[in-house]
JSON list of C-alpha atoms and ligand atoms in Angstrom, two decimals:
[
{"chain": "U", "resi": 1, "resn": "MET", "atom": "CA", "xyz": [1.59, -7.79, -25.78]},
{"chain": "U", "resi": 2, "resn": "GLY", "atom": "CA", "xyz": [3.69, -4.72, -25.14]},
{"chain": "U", "resi": 3, "resn": "ASP", "atom": "CA", "xyz": [6.03, -4.20, -22.23]},
{"chain": "U", "resi": 4, "resn": "TYR", "atom": "CA", "xyz": [4.00, -2.18, -19.77]},
{"chain": "U", "resi": 5, "resn": "THR", "atom": "CA", "xyz": [6.98, -1.12, -17.69]},
{"chain": "U", "resi": 6, "resn": "GLN", "atom": "CA", "xyz": [8.74, 0.61, -20.55]},
{"chain": "U", "resi": 7, "resn": "GLY", "atom": "CA", "xyz": [6.43, 3.51, -21.25]},
{"chain": "U", "resi": 8, "resn": "CYS", "atom": "CA", "xyz": [4.37, 1.55, -23.78]},
{"chain": "U", "resi": 9, "resn": "CYS", "atom": "CA", "xyz": [1.92, 4.43, -24.14]},
{"chain": "U", "resi": 10, "resn": "GLY", "atom": "CA", "xyz": [4.63, 6.93, -24.96]},
{"chain": "U", "resi": 11, "resn": "CYS", "atom": "CA", "xyz": [4.21, 8.86, -21.71]},
{"chain": "U", "resi": 12, "resn": "ASP", "atom": "CA", "xyz": [7.22, 9.87, -19.70]},
{"chain": "U", "resi": 13, "resn": "HIS", "atom": "CA", "xyz": [6.94, 7.89, -16.44]},
{"chain": "U", "resi": 14, "resn": "SER", "atom": "CA", "xyz": [10.19, 9.17, -14.96]},
{"chain": "U", "resi": 15, "resn": "GLU", "atom": "CA", "xyz": [10.18, 10.46, -11.41]},
{"chain": "U", "resi": 16, "resn": "THR", "atom": "CA", "xyz": [11.03, 13.99, -12.56]},
{"chain": "U", "resi": 17, "resn": "ALA", "atom": "CA", "xyz": [8.19, 14.03, -15.06]},
{"chain": "U", "resi": 18, "resn": "LEU", "atom": "CA", "xyz": [5.76, 12.75, -12.44]},
{"chain": "U", "resi": 19, "resn": "LEU", "atom": "CA", "xyz": [6.81, 15.37, -9.91]},
{"chain": "U", "resi": 20, "resn": "GLN", "atom": "CA", "xyz": [6.38, 18.04, -12.57]},
{"chain": "U", "resi": 21, "resn": "ARG", "atom": "CA", "xyz": [2.90, 16.77, -13.43]},
{"chain": "U", "resi": 22, "resn": "ILE", "atom": "CA", "xyz": [1.93, 16.76, -9.75]},
{"chain": "U", "resi": 23, "resn": "GLY", "atom": "CA", "xyz": [3.23, 20.32, -9.40]},
{"chain": "U", "resi": 24, "resn": "GLU", "atom": "CA", "xyz": [1.25, 21.49, -12.42]},
{"chain": "U", "resi": 25, "resn": "LEU", "atom": "CA", "xyz": [-1.93, 19.79, -11.22]},
{"chain": "U", "resi": 26, "resn": "ALA", "atom": "CA", "xyz": [-1.54, 21.18, -7.72]},
{"chain": "U", "resi": 27, "resn": "ALA", "atom": "CA", "xyz": [-0.94, 24.70, -9.05]},
{"chain": "U", "resi": 28, "resn": "GLU", "atom": "CA", "xyz": [-4.39, 24.63, -10.64]},
{"chain": "U", "resi": 29, "resn": "TYR", "atom": "CA", "xyz": [-5.87, 24.25, -7.16]},
{"chain": "U", "resi": 30, "resn": "ARG", "atom": "CA", "xyz": [-3.88, 27.04, -5.54]},
{"chain": "U", "resi": 31, "resn": "GLY", "atom": "CA", "xyz": [-6.02, 29.27, -3.38]},
{"chain": "U", "resi": 32, "resn": "LYS", "atom": "CA", "xyz": [-9.09, 27.05, -3.63]},
{"chain": "U", "resi": 33, "resn": "GLU", "atom": "CA", "xyz": [-10.68, 26.10, -0.35]},
{"chain": "U", "resi": 34, "resn": "GLY", "atom": "CA", "xyz": [-10.22, 22.47, 0.77]},
{"chain": "U", "resi": 35, "resn": "SER", "atom": "CA", "xyz": [-8.02, 21.60, -2.18]},
{"chain": "U", "resi": 36, "resn": "LEU", "atom": "CA", "xyz": [-5.17, 20.01, -0.28]},
{"chain": "U", "resi": 37, "resn": "ILE", "atom": "CA", "xyz": [-6.85, 16.65, 0.29]},
{"chain": "U", "resi": 38, "resn": "GLN", "atom": "CA", "xyz": [-7.94, 16.40, -3.34]},
{"chain": "U", "resi": 39, "resn": "VAL", "atom": "CA", "xyz": [-4.45, 17.21, -4.53]},
{"chain": "U", "resi": 40, "resn": "LEU", "atom": "CA", "xyz": [-2.94, 14.65, -2.16]},
{"chain": "U", "resi": 41, "resn": "HIS", "atom": "CA", "xyz": [-5.31, 11.98, -3.47]},
{"chain": "U", "resi": 42, "resn": "MET", "atom": "CA", "xyz": [-4.36, 12.77, -7.05]},
{"chain": "U", "resi": 43, "resn": "ALA", "atom": "CA", "xyz": [-0.68, 12.81, -6.21]},
{"chain": "U", "resi": 44, "resn": "GLN", "atom": "CA", "xyz": [-0.91, 9.45, -4.47]},
{"chain": "U", "resi": 45, "resn": "GLY", "atom": "CA", "xyz": [-2.75, 8.04, -7.48]},
{"chain": "U", "resi": 46, "resn": "LEU", "atom": "CA", "xyz": [-0.01, 9.24, -9.80]},
{"chain": "U", "resi": 47, "resn": "TYR", "atom": "CA", "xyz": [3.05, 8.58, -7.69]},
{"chain": "U", "resi": 48, "resn": "GLY", "atom": "CA", "xyz": [1.83, 5.61, -5.64]},
{"chain": "U", "resi": 49, "resn": "TYR", "atom": "CA", "xyz": [2.66, 7.19, -2.28]},
{"chain": "U", "resi": 50, "resn": "LEU", "atom": "CA", "xyz": [3.55, 10.54, -0.79]},
{"chain": "U", "resi": 51, "resn": "PRO", "atom": "CA", "xyz": [7.22, 10.79, 0.13]},
{"chain": "U", "resi": 52, "resn": "LEU", "atom": "CA", "xyz": [8.73, 14.09, 1.27]},
{"chain": "U", "resi": 53, "resn": "GLU", "atom": "CA", "xyz": [9.74, 15.18, -2.25]},
{"chain": "U", "resi": 54, "resn": "VAL", "atom": "CA", "xyz": [6.11, 14.91, -3.38]},
{"chain": "U", "resi": 55, "resn": "GLN", "atom": "CA", "xyz": [4.89, 16.79, -0.31]},
{"chain": "U", "resi": 56, "resn": "GLU", "atom": "CA", "xyz": [7.42, 19.56, -1.06]},
{"chain": "U", "resi": 57, "resn": "VAL", "atom": "CA", "xyz": [6.20, 19.96, -4.63]},
{"chain": "U", "resi": 58, "resn": "ILE", "atom": "CA", "xyz": [2.61, 20.16, -3.41]},
{"chain": "U", "resi": 59, "resn": "ALA", "atom": "CA", "xyz": [3.44, 22.66, -0.66]},
{"chain": "U", "resi": 60, "resn": "ASP", "atom": "CA", "xyz": [5.26, 24.85, -3.21]},
{"chain": "U", "resi": 61, "resn": "SER", "atom": "CA", "xyz": [2.52, 24.66, -5.81]},
{"chain": "U", "resi": 62, "resn": "LEU", "atom": "CA", "xyz": [-0.30, 25.33, -3.36]},
{"chain": "U", "resi": 63, "resn": "ASP", "atom": "CA", "xyz": [1.74, 27.95, -1.58]},
{"chain": "U", "resi": 64, "resn": "LEU", "atom": "CA", "xyz": [1.27, 26.23, 1.78]},
{"chain": "U", "resi": 65, "resn": "PRO", "atom": "CA", "xyz": [3.78, 25.52, 4.54]},
{"chain": "U", "resi": 66, "resn": "LEU", "atom": "CA", "xyz": [5.32, 22.03, 4.21]},
{"chain": "U", "resi": 67, "resn": "ALA", "atom": "CA", "xyz": [4.34, 21.35, 7.84]},
{"chain": "U", "resi": 68, "resn": "GLU", "atom": "CA", "xyz": [0.67, 21.77, 6.93]},
{"chain": "U", "resi": 69, "resn": "VAL", "atom": "CA", "xyz": [0.93, 19.32, 4.02]},
{"chain": "U", "resi": 70, "resn": "SER", "atom": "CA", "xyz": [2.88, 16.78, 6.11]},
{"chain": "U", "resi": 71, "resn": "GLY", "atom": "CA", "xyz": [0.40, 17.16, 8.96]},
{"chain": "U", "resi": 72, "resn": "VAL", "atom": "CA", "xyz": [-2.51, 16.19, 6.73]},
{"chain": "U", "resi": 73, "resn": "VAL", "atom": "CA", "xyz": [-0.59, 13.28, 5.16]},
{"chain": "U", "resi": 74, "resn": "THR", "atom": "CA", "xyz": [0.27, 11.78, 8.54]},
{"chain": "U", "resi": 75, "resn": "PHE", "atom": "CA", "xyz": [-3.19, 12.41, 10.01]},
{"chain": "U", "resi": 76, "resn": "TYR", "atom": "CA", "xyz": [-5.15, 10.38, 7.44]},
{"chain": "U", "resi": 77, "resn": "SER", "atom": "CA", "xyz": [-4.39, 6.68, 7.29]},
{"chain": "U", "resi": 78, "resn": "PHE", "atom": "CA", "xyz": [-5.26, 6.43, 3.59]},
{"chain": "U", "resi": 79, "resn": "PHE", "atom": "CA", "xyz": [-2.23, 8.51, 2.71]},
{"chain": "U", "resi": 80, "resn": "ALA", "atom": "CA", "xyz": [0.98, 6.50, 2.59]},
{"chain": "U", "resi": 81, "resn": "THR", "atom": "CA", "xyz": [4.47, 7.95, 2.99]},
{"chain": "U", "resi": 82, "resn": "GLN", "atom": "CA", "xyz": [6.14, 4.63, 2.16]},
{"chain": "U", "resi": 83, "resn": "PRO", "atom": "CA", "xyz": [5.84, 2.78, -1.13]},
{"chain": "U", "resi": 84, "resn": "ARG", "atom": "CA", "xyz": [3.10, 0.16, -1.14]},
{"chain": "U", "resi": 85, "resn": "GLY", "atom": "CA", "xyz": [3.34, -3.35, -2.45]},
{"chain": "U", "resi": 86, "resn": "LYS", "atom": "CA", "xyz": [1.45, -4.55, -5.49]},
{"chain": "U", "resi": 87, "resn": "HIS", "atom": "CA", "xyz": [-0.67, -6.71, -3.15]},
{"chain": "U", "resi": 88, "resn": "THR", "atom": "CA", "xyz": [-1.85, -5.99, 0.38]},
{"chain": "U", "resi": 89, "resn": "ILE", "atom": "CA", "xyz": [-1.90, -8.83, 2.89]},
{"chain": "U", "resi": 90, "resn": "ARG", "atom": "CA", "xyz": [-4.08, -8.30, 5.96]},
{"chain": "U", "resi": 91, "resn": "VAL", "atom": "CA", "xyz": [-3.99, -10.85, 8.73]},
{"chain": "U", "resi": 92, "resn": "CYS", "atom": "CA", "xyz": [-6.99, -10.70, 11.02]},
{"chain": "U", "resi": 93, "resn": "LEU", "atom": "CA", "xyz": [-6.21, -10.23, 14.69]},
{"chain": "U", "resi": 94, "resn": "GLY", "atom": "CA", "xyz": [-9.84, -9.83, 15.77]},
{"chain": "U", "resi": 95, "resn": "THR", "atom": "CA", "xyz": [-10.87, -11.89, 18.79]},
{"chain": "U", "resi": 96, "resn": "ALA", "atom": "CA", "xyz": [-11.93, -15.06, 16.95]},
{"chain": "U", "resi": 97, "resn": "CYS", "atom": "CA", "xyz": [-8.83, -15.11, 14.76]},
{"chain": "U", "resi": 98, "resn": "TYR", "atom": "CA", "xyz": [-6.52, -14.16, 17.57]},
{"chain": "U", "resi": 99, "resn": "VAL", "atom": "CA", "xyz": [-7.58, -17.10, 19.75]},
{"chain": "U", "resi": 100, "resn": "ARG", "atom": "CA", "xyz": [-7.39, -19.50, 16.81]},
{"chain": "U", "resi": 101, "resn": "GLY", "atom": "CA", "xyz": [-3.84, -18.72, 15.81]},
{"chain": "U", "resi": 102, "resn": "GLY", "atom": "CA", "xyz": [-3.86, -15.37, 14.01]},
{"chain": "U", "resi": 103, "resn": "LYS", "atom": "CA", "xyz": [-0.69, -14.38, 15.86]},
{"chain": "U", "resi": 104, "resn": "LYS", "atom": "CA", "xyz": [1.12, -17.45, 14.50]},
{"chain": "U", "resi": 105, "resn": "ILE", "atom": "CA", "xyz": [0.21, -16.39, 10.97]},
{"chain": "U", "resi": 106, "resn": "VAL", "atom": "CA", "xyz": [1.57, -12.93, 11.64]},
{"chain": "U", "resi": 107, "resn": "GLU", "atom": "CA", "xyz": [4.82, -14.30, 13.01]},
{"chain": "U", "resi": 108, "resn": "ARG", "atom": "CA", "xyz": [5.26, -16.73, 10.13]},
{"chain": "U", "resi": 109, "resn": "LEU", "atom": "CA", "xyz": [4.56, -14.08, 7.50]},
{"chain": "U", "resi": 110, "resn": "LYS", "atom": "CA", "xyz": [7.01, -11.68, 9.11]},
{"chain": "U", "resi": 111, "resn": "LYS", "atom": "CA", "xyz": [9.69, -14.33, 8.62]},
{"chain": "U", "resi": 112, "resn": "ILE", "atom": "CA", "xyz": [8.67, -15.36, 5.10]},
{"chain": "U", "resi": 113, "resn": "LEU", "atom": "CA", "xyz": [8.35, -11.80, 3.84]},
{"chain": "U", "resi": 114, "resn": "ASP", "atom": "CA", "xyz": [11.18, -10.39, 5.96]},
{"chain": "U", "resi": 115, "resn": "VAL", "atom": "CA", "xyz": [9.11, -7.38, 7.01]},
{"chain": "U", "resi": 116, "resn": "GLU", "atom": "CA", "xyz": [7.46, -5.96, 10.10]},
{"chain": "U", "resi": 117, "resn": "ILE", "atom": "CA", "xyz": [3.76, -5.09, 10.29]},
{"chain": "U", "resi": 118, "resn": "GLY", "atom": "CA", "xyz": [3.05, -2.05, 8.14]},
{"chain": "U", "resi": 119, "resn": "GLU", "atom": "CA", "xyz": [6.05, -2.59, 5.87]},
{"chain": "U", "resi": 120, "resn": "THR", "atom": "CA", "xyz": [6.39, -3.47, 2.21]},
{"chain": "U", "resi": 121, "resn": "THR", "atom": "CA", "xyz": [8.65, -6.23, 0.91]},
{"chain": "U", "resi": 122, "resn": "LYS", "atom": "CA", "xyz": [11.85, -5.18, -0.84]},
{"chain": "U", "resi": 123, "resn": "ASP", "atom": "CA", "xyz": [10.54, -6.40, -4.19]},
{"chain": "U", "resi": 124, "resn": "ARG", "atom": "CA", "xyz": [7.40, -4.23, -3.62]},
{"chain": "U", "resi": 125, "resn": "LYS", "atom": "CA", "xyz": [5.23, -7.28, -4.10]},
{"chain": "U", "resi": 126, "resn": "PHE", "atom": "CA", "xyz": [3.42, -7.23, -0.74]},
{"chain": "U", "resi": 127, "resn": "THR", "atom": "CA", "xyz": [2.48, -4.71, 1.92]},
{"chain": "U", "resi": 128, "resn": "PHE", "atom": "CA", "xyz": [1.85, -6.49, 5.20]},
{"chain": "U", "resi": 129, "resn": "GLU", "atom": "CA", "xyz": [-0.85, -5.27, 7.58]},
{"chain": "U", "resi": 130, "resn": "VAL", "atom": "CA", "xyz": [-3.12, -6.57, 10.30]},
{"chain": "U", "resi": 131, "resn": "ALA", "atom": "CA", "xyz": [-6.87, -6.03, 10.63]},
{"chain": "U", "resi": 132, "resn": "ARG", "atom": "CA", "xyz": [-9.46, -6.11, 13.40]},
{"chain": "U", "resi": 133, "resn": "CYS", "atom": "CA", "xyz": [-12.03, -8.34, 11.71]},
{"chain": "U", "resi": 134, "resn": "ILE", "atom": "CA", "xyz": [-12.55, -9.22, 8.07]},
{"chain": "U", "resi": 135, "resn": "GLY", "atom": "CA", "xyz": [-15.97, -10.82, 8.45]},
{"chain": "U", "resi": 136, "resn": "SER", "atom": "CA", "xyz": [-15.00, -14.50, 8.49]},
{"chain": "U", "resi": 137, "resn": "CYS", "atom": "CA", "xyz": [-14.96, -15.09, 12.23]},
{"chain": "U", "resi": 138, "resn": "GLY", "atom": "CA", "xyz": [-16.72, -18.48, 11.86]},
{"chain": "U", "resi": 139, "resn": "LEU", "atom": "CA", "xyz": [-13.81, -19.76, 9.80]},
{"chain": "U", "resi": 140, "resn": "ALA", "atom": "CA", "xyz": [-10.96, -18.23, 11.76]},
{"chain": "U", "resi": 141, "resn": "PRO", "atom": "CA", "xyz": [-8.10, -17.66, 11.47]},
{"chain": "U", "resi": 142, "resn": "ALA", "atom": "CA", "xyz": [-8.55, -15.55, 8.38]},
{"chain": "U", "resi": 143, "resn": "MET", "atom": "CA", "xyz": [-6.44, -13.28, 6.24]},
{"chain": "U", "resi": 144, "resn": "SER", "atom": "CA", "xyz": [-6.91, -11.45, 2.99]},
{"chain": "U", "resi": 145, "resn": "ILE", "atom": "CA", "xyz": [-4.74, -10.66, 0.03]},
{"chain": "U", "resi": 146, "resn": "ASP", "atom": "CA", "xyz": [-6.32, -7.73, -1.79]},
{"chain": "U", "resi": 147, "resn": "ASP", "atom": "CA", "xyz": [-10.02, -8.72, -2.16]},
{"chain": "U", "resi": 148, "resn": "GLN", "atom": "CA", "xyz": [-9.46, -12.45, -1.74]},
{"chain": "U", "resi": 149, "resn": "VAL", "atom": "CA", "xyz": [-10.22, -13.78, 1.75]},
{"chain": "U", "resi": 150, "resn": "TYR", "atom": "CA", "xyz": [-8.43, -16.91, 2.96]},
{"chain": "U", "resi": 151, "resn": "LYS", "atom": "CA", "xyz": [-10.18, -18.80, 5.75]},
{"chain": "U", "resi": 152, "resn": "GLN", "atom": "CA", "xyz": [-8.95, -21.37, 8.28]},
{"chain": "U", "resi": 153, "resn": "VAL", "atom": "CA", "xyz": [-5.44, -20.48, 7.26]},
{"chain": "U", "resi": 154, "resn": "ASN", "atom": "CA", "xyz": [-2.80, -23.02, 8.12]},
{"chain": "U", "resi": 155, "resn": "PRO", "atom": "CA", "xyz": [0.55, -21.31, 8.79]},
{"chain": "U", "resi": 156, "resn": "ASP", "atom": "CA", "xyz": [2.29, -24.19, 6.97]},
{"chain": "U", "resi": 157, "resn": "LYS", "atom": "CA", "xyz": [0.38, -23.35, 3.79]},
{"chain": "U", "resi": 158, "resn": "LEU", "atom": "CA", "xyz": [1.33, -19.67, 3.68]},
{"chain": "U", "resi": 159, "resn": "GLU", "atom": "CA", "xyz": [4.23, -20.09, 1.27]},
{"chain": "U", "resi": 160, "resn": "GLN", "atom": "CA", "xyz": [1.94, -22.00, -1.08]},
{"chain": "U", "resi": 161, "resn": "ILE", "atom": "CA", "xyz": [-0.62, -19.19, -0.98]},
{"chain": "U", "resi": 162, "resn": "LEU", "atom": "CA", "xyz": [1.98, -16.51, -1.67]},
{"chain": "U", "resi": 163, "resn": "GLN", "atom": "CA", "xyz": [3.51, -18.54, -4.48]},
{"chain": "U", "resi": 164, "resn": "ARG", "atom": "CA", "xyz": [0.34, -18.05, -6.51]},
{"chain": "U", "resi": 165, "resn": "TYR", "atom": "CA", "xyz": [0.94, -14.32, -6.53]},
{"chain": "U", "resi": 166, "resn": "TYR", "atom": "CA", "xyz": [4.49, -14.74, -7.75]},
{"chain": "U", "resi": 167, "resn": "GLU", "atom": "CA", "xyz": [3.46, -17.22, -10.43]},
{"chain": "U", "resi": 168, "resn": "GLU", "atom": "CA", "xyz": [0.56, -15.23, -11.82]},
{"chain": "U", "resi": 169, "resn": "GLU", "atom": "CA", "xyz": [2.91, -12.40, -12.68]},
{"chain": "U", "resi": 170, "resn": "GLU", "atom": "CA", "xyz": [5.60, -14.45, -14.34]},
{"chain": "J", "resi": 1, "resn": "FES", "atom": "S1", "xyz": [-12.23, -11.89, 14.01]},
{"chain": "J", "resi": 1, "resn": "FES", "atom": "FE1", "xyz": [-11.13, -12.50, 12.27]},
{"chain": "J", "resi": 1, "resn": "FES", "atom": "S2", "xyz": [-12.60, -12.51, 10.73]},
{"chain": "J", "resi": 1, "resn": "FES", "atom": "FE2", "xyz": [-13.64, -11.74, 12.43]}
]
């Protein structure tokens, strides 16, 4: 097995190379109606998120004011201006989960992960969010990590659950 972090495919994954690629891609869309959202999606796919330096490259390449690009990025929740974790944890705070201890799960995870809601852990392993309902109200409190739903979550078992995600990547 090759080392996938070291440019195993021969591509240049450096930040400068990525910004250049995004600029080139964006330039192809210059002057085309409704292209900004498409370009932002592509850029987020390539870069992982849309920090100011990416927005600047896009604004330049599309010949748009930076304020317009930033306005669109902040308006749509699917665009992220902060790096995201490899996994997304969503704790349900819908009514059923809230009354059955969802808040305790949130508080415990904030401590374990050392993040606030909406933030990503320093090791970029987890992004921590809350949700309104994840469809498991009968087995509240519930949370999900990516597509996996955890039901009747016991706050004392959270570290055990997270451990699996650290182990699987070792
Ligand atoms: S309220 Fe939490 S799963 Fe529905």
